[in-house]
Short mmCIF file of C-alpha atoms and ligand atoms in Angstrom, two decimals:
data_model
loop_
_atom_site.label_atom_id
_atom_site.label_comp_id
_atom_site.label_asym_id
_atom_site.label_seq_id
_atom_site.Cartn_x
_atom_site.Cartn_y
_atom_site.Cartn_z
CA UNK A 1 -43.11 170.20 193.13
CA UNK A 2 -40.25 171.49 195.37
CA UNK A 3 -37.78 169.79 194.24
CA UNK A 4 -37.20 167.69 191.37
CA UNK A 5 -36.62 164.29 192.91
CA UNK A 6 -37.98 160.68 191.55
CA UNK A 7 -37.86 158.26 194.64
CA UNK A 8 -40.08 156.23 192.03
CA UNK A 9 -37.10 156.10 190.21
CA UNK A 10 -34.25 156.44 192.37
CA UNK A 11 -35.48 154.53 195.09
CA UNK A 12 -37.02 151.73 192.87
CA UNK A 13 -36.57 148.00 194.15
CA UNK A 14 -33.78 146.19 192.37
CA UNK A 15 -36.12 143.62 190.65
CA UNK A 16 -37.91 146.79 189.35
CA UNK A 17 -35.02 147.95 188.47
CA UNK A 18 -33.78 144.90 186.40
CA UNK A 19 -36.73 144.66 184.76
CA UNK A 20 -37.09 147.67 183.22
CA UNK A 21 -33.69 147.71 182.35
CA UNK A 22 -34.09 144.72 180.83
CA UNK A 23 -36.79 146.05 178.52
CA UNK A 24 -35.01 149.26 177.24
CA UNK A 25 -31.67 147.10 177.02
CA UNK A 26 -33.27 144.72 174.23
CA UNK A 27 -35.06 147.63 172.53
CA UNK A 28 -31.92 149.73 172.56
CA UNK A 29 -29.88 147.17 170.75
CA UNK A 30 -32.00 146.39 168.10
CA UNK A 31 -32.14 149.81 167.28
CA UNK A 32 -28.56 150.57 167.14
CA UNK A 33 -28.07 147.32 165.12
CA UNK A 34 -31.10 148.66 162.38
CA UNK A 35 -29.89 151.94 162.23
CA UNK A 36 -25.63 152.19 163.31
CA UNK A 37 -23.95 149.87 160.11
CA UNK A 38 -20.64 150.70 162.09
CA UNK A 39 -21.93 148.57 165.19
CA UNK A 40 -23.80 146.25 163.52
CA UNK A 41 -20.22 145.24 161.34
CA UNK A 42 -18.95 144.84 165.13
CA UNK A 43 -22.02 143.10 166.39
CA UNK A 44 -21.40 140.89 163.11
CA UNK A 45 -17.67 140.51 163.23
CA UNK A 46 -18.67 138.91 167.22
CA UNK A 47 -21.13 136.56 165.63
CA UNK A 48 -23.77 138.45 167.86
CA UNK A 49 -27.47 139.17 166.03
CA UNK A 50 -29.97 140.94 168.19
CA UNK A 51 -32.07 137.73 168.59
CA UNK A 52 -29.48 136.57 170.89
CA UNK A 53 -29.59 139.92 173.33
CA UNK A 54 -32.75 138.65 175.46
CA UNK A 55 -32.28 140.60 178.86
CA UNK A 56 -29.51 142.21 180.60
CA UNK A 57 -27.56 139.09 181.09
CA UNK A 58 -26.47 139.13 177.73
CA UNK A 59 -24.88 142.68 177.91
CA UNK A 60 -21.63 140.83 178.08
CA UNK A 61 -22.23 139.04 174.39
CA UNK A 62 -21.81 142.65 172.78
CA UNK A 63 -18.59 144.48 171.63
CA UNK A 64 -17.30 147.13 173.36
CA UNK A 65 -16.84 150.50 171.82
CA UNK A 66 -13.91 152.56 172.35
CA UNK A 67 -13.03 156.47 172.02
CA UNK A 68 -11.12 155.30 168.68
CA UNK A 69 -14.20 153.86 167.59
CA UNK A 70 -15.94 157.41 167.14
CA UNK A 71 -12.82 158.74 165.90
CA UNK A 72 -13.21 156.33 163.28
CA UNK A 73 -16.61 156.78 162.54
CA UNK A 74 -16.58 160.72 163.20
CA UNK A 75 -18.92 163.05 162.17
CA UNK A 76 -21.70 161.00 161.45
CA UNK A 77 -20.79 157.29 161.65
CA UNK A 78 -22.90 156.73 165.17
CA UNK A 79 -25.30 158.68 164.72
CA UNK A 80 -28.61 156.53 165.05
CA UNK A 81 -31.53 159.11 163.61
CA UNK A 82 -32.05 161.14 160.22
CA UNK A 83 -30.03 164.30 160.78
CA UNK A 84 -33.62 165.79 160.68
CA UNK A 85 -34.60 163.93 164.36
CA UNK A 86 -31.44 165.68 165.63
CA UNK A 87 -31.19 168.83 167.39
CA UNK A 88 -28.04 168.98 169.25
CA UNK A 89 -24.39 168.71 168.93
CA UNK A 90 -22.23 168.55 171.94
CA UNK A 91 -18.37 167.63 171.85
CA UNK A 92 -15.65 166.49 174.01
CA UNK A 93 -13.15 168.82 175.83
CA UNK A 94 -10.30 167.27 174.19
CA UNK A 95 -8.52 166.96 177.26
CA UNK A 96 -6.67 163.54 175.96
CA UNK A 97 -6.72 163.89 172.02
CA UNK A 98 -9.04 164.65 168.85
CA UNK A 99 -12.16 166.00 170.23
CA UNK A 100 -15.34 163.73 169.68
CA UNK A 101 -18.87 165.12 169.00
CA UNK A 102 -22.14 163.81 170.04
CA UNK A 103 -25.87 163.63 169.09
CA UNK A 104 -29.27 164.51 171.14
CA UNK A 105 -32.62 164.09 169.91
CA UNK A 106 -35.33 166.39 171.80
CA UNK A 107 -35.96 163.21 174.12
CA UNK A 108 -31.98 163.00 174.57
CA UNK A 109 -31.99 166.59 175.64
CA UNK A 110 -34.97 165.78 177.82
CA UNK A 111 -33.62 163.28 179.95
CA UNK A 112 -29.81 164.68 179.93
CA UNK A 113 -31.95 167.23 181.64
CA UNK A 114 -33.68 165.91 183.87
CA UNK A 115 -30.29 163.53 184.87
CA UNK A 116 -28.92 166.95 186.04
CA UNK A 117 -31.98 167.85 187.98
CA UNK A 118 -32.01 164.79 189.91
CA UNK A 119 -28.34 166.24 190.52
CA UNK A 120 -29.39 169.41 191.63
CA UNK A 121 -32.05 168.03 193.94
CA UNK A 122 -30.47 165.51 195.44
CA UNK A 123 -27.43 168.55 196.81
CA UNK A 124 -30.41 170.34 198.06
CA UNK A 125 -31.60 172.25 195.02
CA UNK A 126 -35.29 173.77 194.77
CA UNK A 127 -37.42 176.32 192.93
CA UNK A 128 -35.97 179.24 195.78
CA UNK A 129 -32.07 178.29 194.60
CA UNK A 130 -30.37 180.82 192.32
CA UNK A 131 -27.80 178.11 190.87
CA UNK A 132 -24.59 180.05 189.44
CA UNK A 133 -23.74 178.17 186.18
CA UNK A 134 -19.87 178.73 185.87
CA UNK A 135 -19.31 175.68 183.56
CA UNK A 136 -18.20 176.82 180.00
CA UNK A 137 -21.21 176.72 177.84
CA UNK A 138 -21.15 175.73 174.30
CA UNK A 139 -20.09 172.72 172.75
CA UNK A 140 -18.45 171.50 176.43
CA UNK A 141 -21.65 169.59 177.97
CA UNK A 142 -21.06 171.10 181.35
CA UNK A 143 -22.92 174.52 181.07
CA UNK A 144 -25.94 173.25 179.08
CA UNK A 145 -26.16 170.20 181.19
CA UNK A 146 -26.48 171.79 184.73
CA UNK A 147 -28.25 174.66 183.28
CA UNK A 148 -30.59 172.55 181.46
CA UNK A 149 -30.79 170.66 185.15
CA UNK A 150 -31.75 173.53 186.96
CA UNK A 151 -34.20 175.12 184.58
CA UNK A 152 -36.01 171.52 184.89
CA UNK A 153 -36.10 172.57 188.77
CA UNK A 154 -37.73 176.05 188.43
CA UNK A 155 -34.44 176.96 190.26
CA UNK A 156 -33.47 180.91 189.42
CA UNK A 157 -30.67 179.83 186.77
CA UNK A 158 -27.66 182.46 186.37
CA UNK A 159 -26.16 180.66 182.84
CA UNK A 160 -22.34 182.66 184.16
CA UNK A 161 -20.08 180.80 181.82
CA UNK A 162 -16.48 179.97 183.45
CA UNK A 163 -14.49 182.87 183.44
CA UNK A 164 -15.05 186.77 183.75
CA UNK A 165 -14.02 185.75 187.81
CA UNK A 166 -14.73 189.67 188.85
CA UNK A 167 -18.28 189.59 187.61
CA UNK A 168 -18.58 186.16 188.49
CA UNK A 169 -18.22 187.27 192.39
CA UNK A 170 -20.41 190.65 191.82
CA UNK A 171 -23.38 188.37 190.82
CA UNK A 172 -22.76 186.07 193.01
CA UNK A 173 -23.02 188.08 195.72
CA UNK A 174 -25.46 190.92 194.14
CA UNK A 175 -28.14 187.86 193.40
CA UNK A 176 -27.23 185.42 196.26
CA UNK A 177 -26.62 182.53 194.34
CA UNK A 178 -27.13 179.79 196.61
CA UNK A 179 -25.38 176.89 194.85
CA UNK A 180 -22.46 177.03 192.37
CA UNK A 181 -21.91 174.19 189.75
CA UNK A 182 -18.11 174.35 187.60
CA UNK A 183 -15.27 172.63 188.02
CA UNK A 184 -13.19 171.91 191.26
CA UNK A 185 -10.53 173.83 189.76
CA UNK A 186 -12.36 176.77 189.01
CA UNK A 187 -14.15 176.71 192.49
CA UNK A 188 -10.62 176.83 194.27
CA UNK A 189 -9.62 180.28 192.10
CA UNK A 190 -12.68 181.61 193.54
CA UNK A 191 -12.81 180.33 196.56
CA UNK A 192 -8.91 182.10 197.10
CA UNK A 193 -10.15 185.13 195.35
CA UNK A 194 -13.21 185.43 197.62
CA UNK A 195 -10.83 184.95 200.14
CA UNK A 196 -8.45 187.98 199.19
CA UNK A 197 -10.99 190.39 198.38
CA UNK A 198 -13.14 189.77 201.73
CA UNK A 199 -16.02 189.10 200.17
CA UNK A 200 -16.50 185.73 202.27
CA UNK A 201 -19.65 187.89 204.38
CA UNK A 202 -21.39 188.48 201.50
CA UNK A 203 -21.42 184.93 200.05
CA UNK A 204 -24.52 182.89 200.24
CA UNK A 205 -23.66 179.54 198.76
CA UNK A 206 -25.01 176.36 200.71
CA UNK A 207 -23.84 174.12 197.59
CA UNK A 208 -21.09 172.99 195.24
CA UNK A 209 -21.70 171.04 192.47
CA UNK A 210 -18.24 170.14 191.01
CA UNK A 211 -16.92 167.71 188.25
CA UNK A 212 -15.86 167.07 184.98
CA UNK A 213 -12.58 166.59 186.55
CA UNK A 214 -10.68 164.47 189.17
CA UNK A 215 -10.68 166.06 192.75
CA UNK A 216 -10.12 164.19 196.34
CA UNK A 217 -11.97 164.33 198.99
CA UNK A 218 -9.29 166.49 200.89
CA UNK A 219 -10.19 169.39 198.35
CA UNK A 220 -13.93 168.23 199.04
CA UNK A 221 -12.75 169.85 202.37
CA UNK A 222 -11.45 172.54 201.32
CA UNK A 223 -14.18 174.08 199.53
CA UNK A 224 -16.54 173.37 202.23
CA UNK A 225 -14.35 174.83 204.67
CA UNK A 226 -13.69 177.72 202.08
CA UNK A 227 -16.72 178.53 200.74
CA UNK A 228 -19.30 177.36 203.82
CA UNK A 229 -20.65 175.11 201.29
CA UNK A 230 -21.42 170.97 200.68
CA UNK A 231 -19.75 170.00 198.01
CA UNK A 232 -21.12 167.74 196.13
CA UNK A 233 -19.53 165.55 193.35
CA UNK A 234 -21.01 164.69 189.71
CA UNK A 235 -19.98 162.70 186.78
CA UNK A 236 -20.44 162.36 183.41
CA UNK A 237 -18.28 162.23 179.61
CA UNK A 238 -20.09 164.07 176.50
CA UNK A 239 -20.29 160.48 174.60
CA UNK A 240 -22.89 159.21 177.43
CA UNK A 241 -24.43 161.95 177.68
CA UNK A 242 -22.29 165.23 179.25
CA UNK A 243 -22.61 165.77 183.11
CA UNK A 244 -25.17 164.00 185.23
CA UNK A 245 -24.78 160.36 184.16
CA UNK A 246 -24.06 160.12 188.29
CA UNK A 247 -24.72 162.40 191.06
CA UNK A 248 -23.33 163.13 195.03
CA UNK A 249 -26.34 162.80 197.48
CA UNK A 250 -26.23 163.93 201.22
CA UNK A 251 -24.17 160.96 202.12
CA UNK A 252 -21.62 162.34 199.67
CA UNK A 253 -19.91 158.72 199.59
CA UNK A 254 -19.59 158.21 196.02
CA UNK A 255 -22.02 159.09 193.03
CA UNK A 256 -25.44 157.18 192.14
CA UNK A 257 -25.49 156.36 188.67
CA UNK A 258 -28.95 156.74 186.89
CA UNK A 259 -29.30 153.66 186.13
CA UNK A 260 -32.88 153.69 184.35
CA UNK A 261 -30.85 155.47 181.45
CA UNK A 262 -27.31 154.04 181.72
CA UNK A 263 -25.79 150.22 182.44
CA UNK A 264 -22.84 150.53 184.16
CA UNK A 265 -20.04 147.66 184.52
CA UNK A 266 -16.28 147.63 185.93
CA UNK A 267 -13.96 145.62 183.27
CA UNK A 268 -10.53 144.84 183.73
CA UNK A 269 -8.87 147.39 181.22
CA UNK A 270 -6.39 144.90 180.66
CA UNK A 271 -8.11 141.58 179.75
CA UNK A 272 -11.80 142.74 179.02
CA UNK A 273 -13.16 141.11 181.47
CA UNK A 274 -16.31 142.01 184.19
CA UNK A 275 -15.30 142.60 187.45
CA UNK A 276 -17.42 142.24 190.60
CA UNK A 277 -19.04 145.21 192.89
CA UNK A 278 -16.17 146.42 194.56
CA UNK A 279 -13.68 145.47 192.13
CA UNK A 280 -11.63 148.62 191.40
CA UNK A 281 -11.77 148.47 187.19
CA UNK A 282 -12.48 151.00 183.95
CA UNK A 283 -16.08 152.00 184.07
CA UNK A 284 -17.92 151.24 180.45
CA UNK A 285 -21.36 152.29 180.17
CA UNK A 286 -24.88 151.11 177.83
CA UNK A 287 -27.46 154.19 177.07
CA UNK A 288 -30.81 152.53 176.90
CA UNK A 289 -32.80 155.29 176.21
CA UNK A 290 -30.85 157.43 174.43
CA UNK A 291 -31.88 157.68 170.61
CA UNK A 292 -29.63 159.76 168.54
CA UNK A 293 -26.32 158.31 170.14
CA UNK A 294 -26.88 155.49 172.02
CA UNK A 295 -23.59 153.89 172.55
CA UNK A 296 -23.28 150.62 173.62
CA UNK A 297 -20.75 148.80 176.29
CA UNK A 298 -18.05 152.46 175.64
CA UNK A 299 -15.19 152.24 177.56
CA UNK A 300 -14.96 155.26 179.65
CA UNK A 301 -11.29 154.99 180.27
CA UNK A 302 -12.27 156.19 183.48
CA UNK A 303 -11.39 153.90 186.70
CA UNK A 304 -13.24 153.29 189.52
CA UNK A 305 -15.39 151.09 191.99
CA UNK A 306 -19.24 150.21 191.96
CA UNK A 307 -20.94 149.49 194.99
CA UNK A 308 -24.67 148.63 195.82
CA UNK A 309 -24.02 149.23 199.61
CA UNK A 310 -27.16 150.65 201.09
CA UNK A 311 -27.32 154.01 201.03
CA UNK A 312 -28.75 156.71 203.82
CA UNK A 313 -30.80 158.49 201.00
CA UNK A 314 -33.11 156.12 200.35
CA UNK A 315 -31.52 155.75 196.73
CA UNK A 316 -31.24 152.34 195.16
CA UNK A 317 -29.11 153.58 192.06
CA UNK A 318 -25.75 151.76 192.27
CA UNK A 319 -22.77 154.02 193.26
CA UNK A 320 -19.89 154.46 191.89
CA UNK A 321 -16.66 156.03 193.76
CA UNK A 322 -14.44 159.30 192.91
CA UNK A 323 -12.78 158.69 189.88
CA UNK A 324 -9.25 157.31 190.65
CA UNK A 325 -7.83 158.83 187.51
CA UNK A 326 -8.48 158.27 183.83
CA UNK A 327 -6.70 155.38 182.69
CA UNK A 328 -5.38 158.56 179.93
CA UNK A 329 -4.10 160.56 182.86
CA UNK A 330 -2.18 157.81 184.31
CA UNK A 331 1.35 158.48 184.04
CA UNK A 332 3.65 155.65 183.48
CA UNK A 333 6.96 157.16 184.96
CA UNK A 334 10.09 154.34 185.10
CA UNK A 335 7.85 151.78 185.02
CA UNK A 336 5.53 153.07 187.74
CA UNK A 337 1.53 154.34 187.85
CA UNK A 338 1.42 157.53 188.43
CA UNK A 339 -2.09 158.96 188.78
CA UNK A 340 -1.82 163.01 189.45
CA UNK A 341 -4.50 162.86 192.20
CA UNK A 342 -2.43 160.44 194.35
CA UNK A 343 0.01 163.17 194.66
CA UNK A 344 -2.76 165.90 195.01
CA UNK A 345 -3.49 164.24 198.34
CA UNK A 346 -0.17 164.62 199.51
CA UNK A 347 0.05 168.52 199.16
CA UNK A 348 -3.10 168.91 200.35
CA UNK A 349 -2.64 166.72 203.35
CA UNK A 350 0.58 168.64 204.32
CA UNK A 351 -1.82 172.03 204.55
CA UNK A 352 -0.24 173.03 200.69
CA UNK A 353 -2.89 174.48 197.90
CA UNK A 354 -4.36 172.61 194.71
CA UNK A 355 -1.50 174.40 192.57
CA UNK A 356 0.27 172.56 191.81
CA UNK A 357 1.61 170.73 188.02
CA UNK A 358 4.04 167.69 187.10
CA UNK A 359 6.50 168.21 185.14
CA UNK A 360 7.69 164.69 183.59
CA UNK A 361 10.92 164.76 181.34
CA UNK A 362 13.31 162.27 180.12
CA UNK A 363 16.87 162.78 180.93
CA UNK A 364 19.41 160.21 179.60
CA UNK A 365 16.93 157.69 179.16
CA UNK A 366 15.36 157.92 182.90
CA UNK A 367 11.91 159.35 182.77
CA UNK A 368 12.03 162.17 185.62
CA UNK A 369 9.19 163.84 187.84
CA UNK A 370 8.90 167.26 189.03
CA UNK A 371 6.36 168.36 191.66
CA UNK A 372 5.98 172.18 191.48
CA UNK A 373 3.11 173.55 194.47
CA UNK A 374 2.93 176.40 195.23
CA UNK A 375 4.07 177.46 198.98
CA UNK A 376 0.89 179.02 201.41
CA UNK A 377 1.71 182.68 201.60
CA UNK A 378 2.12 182.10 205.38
CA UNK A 379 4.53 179.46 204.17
CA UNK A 380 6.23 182.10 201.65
CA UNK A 381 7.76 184.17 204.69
CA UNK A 382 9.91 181.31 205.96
CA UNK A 383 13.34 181.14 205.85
CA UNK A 384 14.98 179.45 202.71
CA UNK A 385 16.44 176.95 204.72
CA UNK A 386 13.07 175.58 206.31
CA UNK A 387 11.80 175.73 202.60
CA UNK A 388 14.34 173.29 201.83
CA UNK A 389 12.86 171.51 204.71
CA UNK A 390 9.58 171.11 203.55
CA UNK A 391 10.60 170.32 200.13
CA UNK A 392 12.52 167.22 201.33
CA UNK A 393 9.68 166.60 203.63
CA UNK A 394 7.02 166.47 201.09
CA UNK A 395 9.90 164.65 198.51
CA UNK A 396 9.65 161.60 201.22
CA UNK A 397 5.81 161.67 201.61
CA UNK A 398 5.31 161.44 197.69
CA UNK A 399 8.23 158.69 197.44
CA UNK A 400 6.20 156.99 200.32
CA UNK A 401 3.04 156.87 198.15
CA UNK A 402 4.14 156.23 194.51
CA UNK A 403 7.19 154.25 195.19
CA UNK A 404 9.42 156.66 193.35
CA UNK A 405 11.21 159.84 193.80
CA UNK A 406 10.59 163.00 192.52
CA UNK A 407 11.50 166.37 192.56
CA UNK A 408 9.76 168.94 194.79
CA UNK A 409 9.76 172.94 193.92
CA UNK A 410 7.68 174.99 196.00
CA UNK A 411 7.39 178.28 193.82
CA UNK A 412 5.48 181.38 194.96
CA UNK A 413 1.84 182.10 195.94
CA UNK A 414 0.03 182.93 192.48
CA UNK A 415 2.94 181.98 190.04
CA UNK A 416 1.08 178.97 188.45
CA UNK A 417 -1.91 179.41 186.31
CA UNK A 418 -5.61 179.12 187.56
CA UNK A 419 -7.85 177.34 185.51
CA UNK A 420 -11.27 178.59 184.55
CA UNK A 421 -12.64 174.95 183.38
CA UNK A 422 -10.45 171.97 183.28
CA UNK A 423 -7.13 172.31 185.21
CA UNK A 424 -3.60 171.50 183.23
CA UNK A 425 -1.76 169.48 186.04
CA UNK A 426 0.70 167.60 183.80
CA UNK A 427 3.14 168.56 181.75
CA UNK A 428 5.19 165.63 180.14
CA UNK A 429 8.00 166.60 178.18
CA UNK A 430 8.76 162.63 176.82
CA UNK A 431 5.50 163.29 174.37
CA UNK A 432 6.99 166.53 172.64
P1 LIG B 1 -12.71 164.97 177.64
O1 LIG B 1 -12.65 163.47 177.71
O2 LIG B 1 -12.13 165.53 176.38
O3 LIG B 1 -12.24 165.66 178.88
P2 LIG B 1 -15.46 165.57 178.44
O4 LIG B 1 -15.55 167.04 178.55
O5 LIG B 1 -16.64 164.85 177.91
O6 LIG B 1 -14.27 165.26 177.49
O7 LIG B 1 -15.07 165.03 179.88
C1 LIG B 1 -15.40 163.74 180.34
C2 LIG B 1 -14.32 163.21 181.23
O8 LIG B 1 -14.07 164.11 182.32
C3 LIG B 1 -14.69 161.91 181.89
O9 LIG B 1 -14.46 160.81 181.04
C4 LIG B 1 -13.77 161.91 183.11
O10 LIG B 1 -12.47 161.46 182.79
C5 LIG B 1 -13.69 163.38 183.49
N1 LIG B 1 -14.65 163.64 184.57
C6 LIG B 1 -15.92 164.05 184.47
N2 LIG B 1 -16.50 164.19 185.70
C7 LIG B 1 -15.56 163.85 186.60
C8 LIG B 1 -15.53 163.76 188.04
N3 LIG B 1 -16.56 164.09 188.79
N4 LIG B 1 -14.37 163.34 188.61
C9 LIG B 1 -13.30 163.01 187.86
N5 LIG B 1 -13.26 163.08 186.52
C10 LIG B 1 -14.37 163.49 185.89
ZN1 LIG B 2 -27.40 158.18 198.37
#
């Protein structure tokens, strides 16, 4: 087979759908309620027994679980199989806390797998792709899960590792990888450092796969501008499964969610409550297949919007948008939302790189931001007066957006950090 994707699957009718969703669901739950006591208390304490869990419908009747839920229950408290059924052990990136670990069976590995092949596929991946894996590898999901992905395809798999950017660019172009899978953050650094040492010629790319952390779609054009690539986006959190819970397609208008594996809903982080398509809400997520962790109704934290608009590829799987920030990420500053990618938008719009970091303080009981980008190095030549300009420029663009004013510092080209996996973009001083 060319390439690795299920239309029998992916394109399946909705009632099709539903229905063998339904199944899964009702098997899923009455083996996390046999085999998880830590659930089954919660299932218990909600006056819920598995008898009452008949089809989808019910989904709503079960507790949620929460990322302090498998801190409490860490190592082994969710585990659903003998330690002897398990192979795996993946774990969180830590980006917001105590890092979490997570269980695979074979059959979890299996399907994490082939979630990341439909991934590959659907951005154009076959058996004549050399895919560069520059995701870390190791207990992060994002290396094993795309290069698990792309083995599945019979694709030529380089397993890179993020990092090591000088070798990263001599195999890249020595092998002609043909599609690139790390973080957006990562494919910026070499996308500029391509750039500088004019290797541009001898790139071969045709594809991006980048995640694991927020991005806009003005970096989307960016890197296809950059790098003469698509760039496609994919999602996915190590306690669902790692990357490839929801993949980019041609249309690149949000990510299909594999559905056959996961339930997805949109809550109301506030009150709990289901919101409809369209609704912009915290994404939780149900594992029906899964067997060694199958977590049910875990709030992702994460917000965004569903949507079962039709779809040019032919896929049925429900879509969800770019992330709009991780409820974690959100930065409450004097009494304001503050997510970092509305401001990433701004400094890309106004022709400014992805360097850029918040600095939030408190000074005499005010909570203050700081915006420091870093200038173009055709910008870097200009006069410090017309620097001054720009900085009050962007300081009324970013008070136009958030509502509040903050500082802006354009520093020099190169004089803030690149990331080789997930980008540090805040730095808030109140916490310290
Ligand atoms: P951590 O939560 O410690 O970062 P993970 O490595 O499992 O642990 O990362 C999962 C999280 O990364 C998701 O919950 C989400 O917030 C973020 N993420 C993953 N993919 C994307 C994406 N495509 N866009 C935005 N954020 C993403
Ligand atoms: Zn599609």
């Amino acid at each position: 087979m060319e390439h690795y994707y299920q239309p029998d699957i992916e394109c399946m009718s909705r009632e099709d759908m539903i229905n063998l969703q339904n199944e899964r669901f009702v098997n899923q739950v009455r083996h996390v309620y046999k085999n998880v006591p830590y659930y089954r208390e919660l299932m218990n304490k909600k006056g819920v027994a598995p008898e009452d869990v008949s089809s989808i419908e019910d989904l709503t009747k079960l507790p949620f679980l929460t990322k302090e839920d498998l801190r409490n229950a860490y190592p082994y408290g969710l585990l659903a199989v003998p330690i002897e059924d398990a192979v795996r052990i993946q774990s969180t990136s830590g980006t917001t806390g105590k890092r979490v670990v997570a269980f695979y069976t074979q059959h979890d590995v299996d399907l994490w797998e082939d979630c990341n092949a439909r991934a590959i596929a659907a951005a154009g991946g076959g058996k004549n792709d050399v895919v560069q894996v520059a995701y870390g590898y190791g207990l992060f999901t994002g290396g094993p899960g795309l290069n698990g992905g792309s083995h599945k395809i019979g694709s030529l798999t380089l397993p890179m590792s993020s990092g090591f950017t000088d070798r990263q660019l001599q195999f890249m172009c020595d092998l002609g990888a043909t599609i690139l899978c790390c973080t957006p953050s990562y494919a910026e650094f070499l996308a500029e450092t391509i750039e500088e040492s004019g290797l541009k010629d001898r790139i071969k790319l045709k594809a991006g796969i980048f995640g694991a952390e927020a991005w806009s779609d003005e970096m989307r054009v960016r890197l296809e501008k950059k790098l003469g690539i698509r760039a496609y986006n994919i999602y996915g959190l190590t306690e669902i499964t790692g990357p490839g819970v929801s993949f980019e397609c041609s249309e690149q208008t949000g990510m299909h969610i594999n559905e056959d594996h996961f339930i997805a809903e949109t809550i109301d982080p506030e009150t709990g409550d289901v919101l409809p398509l369209g609704e912009k809400g915290e994404i939780v997520f149900t594992c029906i297949t899964k067997q060694a962790f199958p977590l049910l109704r875990y709030r992702t934290r994460d917000i965004c919007v569903l949507s079962r608009d039709e779809c040019s590829c032919g896929r049925t799987l429900v879509k969800m948008s770019r992330l709009m920030g991780r409820s974690d990420d959100m930065l409450i500053i004097r009494g304001v939302n503050v997510f970092p990618s509305q401001i990433e938008t701004v400094l890309l719009g106004y022709g400014l790189s992805a360097n850029y970091q918040l600095i939030v303080d408190r000074v005499n009981h005010s909570d203050t931001l700081e915006v420091r980008v870093e200038l173009t190095p055709d910008m870097f030549s200009d006069t410090v007066r017309a620097v001054e300009g720009r900085e009050r420029e962007l300081r009324d663009k970013i008070k136009n957006v958030l509502g509040i004013a903050a500082k802006v510092t354009l520093v020099a080209p190169k004089s803030i950090t690149r990331s080789e996996g997930k980008a540090v973009r805040v730095i808030d001083n109140r916490r310290i």
